Amino acid sequence: MTVTIFSVLTAAIFIFNVILAAALVFLERRDASSTWAWLLVLFFIPILGFFIYLFLGRQLRKKTLFKWEGSKRVGIEHLIATQMNELHDNSFEFQDPNAKNYTDLVYLHLRNNGALLTQDNNLQIFNDGRKKFNSLLQDIENATDHIHIQYYIFRLDELGNRIVDALTLKAKEGVKVRLLYDDMGSRRISKRLFKKLTAAGGEVETFFPSILPIINPRLNYRNHRKIVVIDGDVGYLGGFNVGDEYLGLSRKFGYWRDTHLRITGSALYPLQTRFIRDWNQASARHDIEYDEAYFPVKQETGNTSMQIVSSGPDEEWEQIKDGYLKLINLARDYIYIQTPYFIPDASFYDAIRIAALSGIDVRIMIPNKPDHPFVYWATYSYAGQMLRAGARVFIYDNGFLHTKMIVTDNKASTVGTANIDVRSFKLNFEVNAFIYDEKVSTDLAELFHRDMKLSTELTYMMYLDRTRMIKTKESIARLLAPIL
């Protein structure tokens, strides 16, 4: 009898796995590598594999998550259509001749993402957390109308409380304060911990909050963006989250090397629009309506040309990854990449491999320590493969490298939140600045060269000499790479 029950249960599990596998293959229409990875999980870890898939594997329904009718009043859609038409018939006026060399990339982002090209911006680059947050706190102190602040990770430690205190003070002064954080990235906090801010009139919202007490069934599809817009005049975008570790105070990670931008100019229009759409998706009661104060008339502050590009699983295309690929394909001299996670899909891997084989100076910089072990060993494995193609790989030794940056030819660059991995390309909501400016790109390249002096260059012989244990870790991590 016991044997019969066991046999029936085994057969039921097998049939259940077959049905789920069939649904995965025929209904969800994933790419082949991701499909095979999930099939391995389902068949080699019965039952448990189903729950892993339930929390990590379900695709987001392709629907419009981010609606905001006020965007029509900003006039961005009209400007996008006008720019596309002018680029198509070669009548667009580039203020910077260098930007004209990237007409194809600009057009791609306009058509693929509705990313308006703005040409009157001024950028300040931060690669140190203390300087970045000191600047942010100063801008918060100077705010007079509104503060929109969004982070993937927001910790209520010393830094987080300093920021909340500053926001609370401004809310008491009558400044409209809105704080948005991701529920998984900031899973150690809850909205009730922001009582002093909300009591002062500030508003706090959570992106994709859990419907269960402890576990969030949407472990994927997280809002990884970091955006701040103050008075519609100053904005921030980049890799730093809010927490003491980003000031280099973590014993585990040590110094935290990241890259963040402070932006003034017309790029604040699309950045503000991005925040409002994210906020309205997360908020059920406090939707933001159009207000001229959010989009003040800009006085020319600079001459940097750039586009704010966002991507996410709600979109048909992988917009930021497409921009990465186009930027790589347009490179003629060098390509510098800094990323904490280098787990490229086939298209990115082939693009960077072909560039290296073609004689372009490809340099990739990754951390020397993992914050996620499987991700790190997959990164190390792909880095080893790039060495065979002629790329140079540097292991950053001065703490933890969290920068997401690509710079090419001292002419074009991108900085933002998107890593080089499937999670950033397909699963997370991300935002990057694509910059067409020689000075900014040269400055970013110089930072890369400075970081090289704090790094160990990984040679192919060193990679081949790795231990059997490292090889085993790499093999397991590579097998799971499509779903990491």
mmCIF file of N, CA and C in Angstrom, residues 357-402:
data_model
loop_
_atom_site.group_PDB
_atom_site.id
_atom_site.type_symbol
_atom_site.label_atom_id
_atom_site.label_comp_id
_atom_site.label_asym_id
_atom_site.label_seq_id
_atom_site.Cartn_x
_atom_site.Cartn_y
_atom_site.Cartn_z
ATOM 1 N N LEU A 357 38.373 41.006 -30.637
ATOM 2 C CA LEU A 357 39.044 40.296 -31.727
ATOM 3 C C LEU A 357 39.383 41.220 -32.886
ATOM 4 N N SER A 358 38.643 42.332 -33.001
ATOM 5 C CA SER A 358 38.883 43.287 -34.090
ATOM 6 C C SER A 358 40.022 44.254 -33.780
ATOM 7 N N GLY A 359 40.618 44.140 -32.601
ATOM 8 C CA GLY A 359 41.739 44.997 -32.256
ATOM 9 C C GLY A 359 41.373 46.214 -31.431
ATOM 10 N N ILE A 360 40.093 46.366 -31.096
ATOM 11 C CA ILE A 360 39.691 47.473 -30.228
ATOM 12 C C ILE A 360 40.161 47.182 -28.809
ATOM 13 N N ASP A 361 40.648 48.205 -28.146
ATOM 14 C CA ASP A 361 41.165 48.070 -26.782
ATOM 15 C C ASP A 361 39.992 47.912 -25.805
ATOM 16 N N VAL A 362 39.665 46.675 -25.477
ATOM 17 C CA VAL A 362 38.555 46.372 -24.574
ATOM 18 C C VAL A 362 39.108 46.105 -23.183
ATOM 19 N N ARG A 363 38.648 46.881 -22.211
ATOM 20 C CA ARG A 363 39.073 46.684 -20.830
ATOM 21 C C ARG A 363 37.836 46.566 -19.947
ATOM 22 N N ILE A 364 37.827 45.524 -19.119
ATOM 23 C CA ILE A 364 36.690 45.242 -18.246
ATOM 24 C C ILE A 364 37.192 45.226 -16.811
ATOM 25 N N MET A 365 36.518 45.946 -15.939
ATOM 26 C CA MET A 365 36.900 45.980 -14.532
ATOM 27 C C MET A 365 35.768 45.434 -13.683
ATOM 28 N N ILE A 366 36.088 44.477 -12.812
ATOM 29 C CA ILE A 366 35.115 43.828 -11.947
ATOM 30 C C ILE A 366 35.635 43.845 -10.503
ATOM 31 N N PRO A 367 34.782 43.559 -9.512
ATOM 32 C CA PRO A 367 35.236 43.587 -8.113
ATOM 33 C C PRO A 367 36.155 42.412 -7.790
ATOM 34 N N ASN A 368 36.834 42.512 -6.658
ATOM 35 C CA ASN A 368 37.674 41.405 -6.196
ATOM 36 C C ASN A 368 36.975 40.569 -5.135
ATOM 37 N N LYS A 369 35.719 40.916 -4.821
ATOM 38 C CA LYS A 369 34.991 40.185 -3.790
ATOM 39 C C LYS A 369 33.524 40.134 -4.180
ATOM 40 N N PRO A 370 32.821 39.075 -3.769
ATOM 41 C CA PRO A 370 31.414 38.944 -4.146
ATOM 42 C C PRO A 370 30.474 39.559 -3.124
ATOM 43 N N ASP A 371 29.383 40.170 -3.608
ATOM 44 C CA ASP A 371 28.266 40.427 -2.708
ATOM 45 C C ASP A 371 27.199 39.358 -2.914
ATOM 46 N N HIS A 372 27.276 38.659 -4.058
ATOM 47 C CA HIS A 372 26.433 37.490 -4.325
ATOM 48 C C HIS A 372 27.349 36.415 -4.912
ATOM 49 N N PRO A 373 27.671 35.346 -4.179
ATOM 50 C CA PRO A 373 28.693 34.384 -4.606
ATOM 51 C C PRO A 373 28.470 33.782 -5.981
ATOM 52 N N PHE A 374 27.255 33.279 -6.283
ATOM 53 C CA PHE A 374 27.026 32.665 -7.581
ATOM 54 C C PHE A 374 27.249 33.676 -8.702
ATOM 55 N N VAL A 375 26.768 34.902 -8.488
ATOM 56 C CA VAL A 375 26.931 35.954 -9.486
ATOM 57 C C VAL A 375 28.404 36.248 -9.701
ATOM 58 N N TYR A 376 29.172 36.272 -8.615
ATOM 59 C CA TYR A 376 30.600 36.592 -8.736
ATOM 60 C C TYR A 376 31.340 35.535 -9.546
ATOM 61 N N TRP A 377 31.066 34.261 -9.278
ATOM 62 C CA TRP A 377 31.813 33.220 -9.974
ATOM 63 C C TRP A 377 31.387 33.111 -11.434
ATOM 64 N N ALA A 378 30.133 33.436 -11.731
ATOM 65 C CA ALA A 378 29.736 33.521 -13.137
ATOM 66 C C ALA A 378 30.470 34.678 -13.815
ATOM 67 N N THR A 379 30.582 35.809 -13.103
ATOM 68 C CA THR A 379 31.324 36.959 -13.619
ATOM 69 C C THR A 379 32.770 36.581 -13.909
ATOM 70 N N TYR A 380 33.396 35.893 -12.976
ATOM 71 C CA TYR A 380 34.803 35.503 -13.124
ATOM 72 C C TYR A 380 34.979 34.579 -14.325
ATOM 73 N N SER A 381 34.014 33.707 -14.532
ATOM 74 C CA SER A 381 34.082 32.780 -15.666
ATOM 75 C C SER A 381 34.008 33.520 -16.999
ATOM 76 N N TYR A 382 33.048 34.444 -17.125
ATOM 77 C CA TYR A 382 32.930 35.202 -18.375
ATOM 78 C C TYR A 382 34.142 36.103 -18.600
ATOM 79 N N ALA A 383 34.678 36.660 -17.519
ATOM 80 C CA ALA A 383 35.876 37.483 -17.644
ATOM 81 C C ALA A 383 37.024 36.658 -18.203
ATOM 82 N N GLY A 384 37.145 35.413 -17.750
ATOM 83 C CA GLY A 384 38.180 34.528 -18.273
ATOM 84 C C GLY A 384 38.024 34.286 -19.761
ATOM 85 N N GLN A 385 36.780 34.135 -20.194
ATOM 86 C CA GLN A 385 36.547 33.938 -21.622
ATOM 87 C C GLN A 385 36.941 35.161 -22.440
ATOM 88 N N MET A 386 36.697 36.342 -21.883
ATOM 89 C CA MET A 386 37.039 37.563 -22.611
ATOM 90 C C MET A 386 38.548 37.695 -22.787
ATOM 91 N N LEU A 387 39.325 37.152 -21.853
ATOM 92 C CA LEU A 387 40.779 37.192 -21.989
ATOM 93 C C LEU A 387 41.228 36.446 -23.238
ATOM 94 N N ARG A 388 40.572 35.364 -23.555
ATOM 95 C CA ARG A 388 40.922 34.593 -24.757
ATOM 96 C C ARG A 388 40.713 35.397 -26.023
ATOM 97 N N ALA A 389 39.745 36.314 -25.988
ATOM 98 C CA ALA A 389 39.452 37.124 -27.171
ATOM 99 C C ALA A 389 40.379 38.333 -27.297
ATOM 100 N N GLY A 390 41.207 38.562 -26.276
ATOM 101 C CA GLY A 390 42.137 39.682 -26.339
ATOM 102 C C GLY A 390 41.764 40.863 -25.484
ATOM 103 N N ALA A 391 40.663 40.762 -24.728
ATOM 104 C CA ALA A 391 40.306 41.844 -23.813
ATOM 105 C C ALA A 391 41.227 41.823 -22.599
ATOM 106 N N ARG A 392 41.315 42.943 -21.908
ATOM 107 C CA ARG A 392 42.063 43.023 -20.658
ATOM 108 C C ARG A 392 41.063 43.106 -19.498
ATOM 109 N N VAL A 393 41.349 42.380 -18.446
ATOM 110 C CA VAL A 393 40.440 42.320 -17.297
ATOM 111 C C VAL A 393 41.189 42.778 -16.052
ATOM 112 N N PHE A 394 40.554 43.654 -15.293
ATOM 113 C CA PHE A 394 41.156 44.194 -14.081
ATOM 114 C C PHE A 394 40.264 43.876 -12.883
ATOM 115 N N ILE A 395 40.889 43.425 -11.806
ATOM 116 C CA ILE A 395 40.175 43.103 -10.570
ATOM 117 C C ILE A 395 40.421 44.248 -9.590
ATOM 118 N N TYR A 396 39.357 44.994 -9.276
ATOM 119 C CA TYR A 396 39.480 46.169 -8.414
ATOM 120 C C TYR A 396 39.745 45.733 -6.978
ATOM 121 N N ASP A 397 40.849 46.221 -6.388
ATOM 122 C CA ASP A 397 41.289 45.761 -5.073
ATOM 123 C C ASP A 397 41.003 46.742 -3.943
ATOM 124 N N ASN A 398 40.577 47.946 -4.261
ATOM 125 C CA ASN A 398 40.448 48.979 -3.243
ATOM 126 C C ASN A 398 39.033 49.041 -2.668
ATOM 127 N N GLY A 399 38.510 47.887 -2.248
ATOM 128 C CA GLY A 399 37.142 47.842 -1.751
ATOM 129 C C GLY A 399 36.223 47.150 -2.736
ATOM 130 N N PHE A 400 34.968 47.598 -2.799
ATOM 131 C CA PHE A 400 33.978 46.964 -3.674
ATOM 132 C C PHE A 400 33.624 47.886 -4.836
ATOM 133 N N LEU A 401 33.680 47.355 -6.042
ATOM 134 C CA LEU A 401 33.342 48.107 -7.248
ATOM 135 C C LEU A 401 31.881 47.872 -7.601
ATOM 136 N N HIS A 402 31.082 48.940 -7.607
ATOM 137 C CA HIS A 402 29.650 48.849 -7.880
ATOM 138 C C HIS A 402 29.239 49.702 -9.078
#
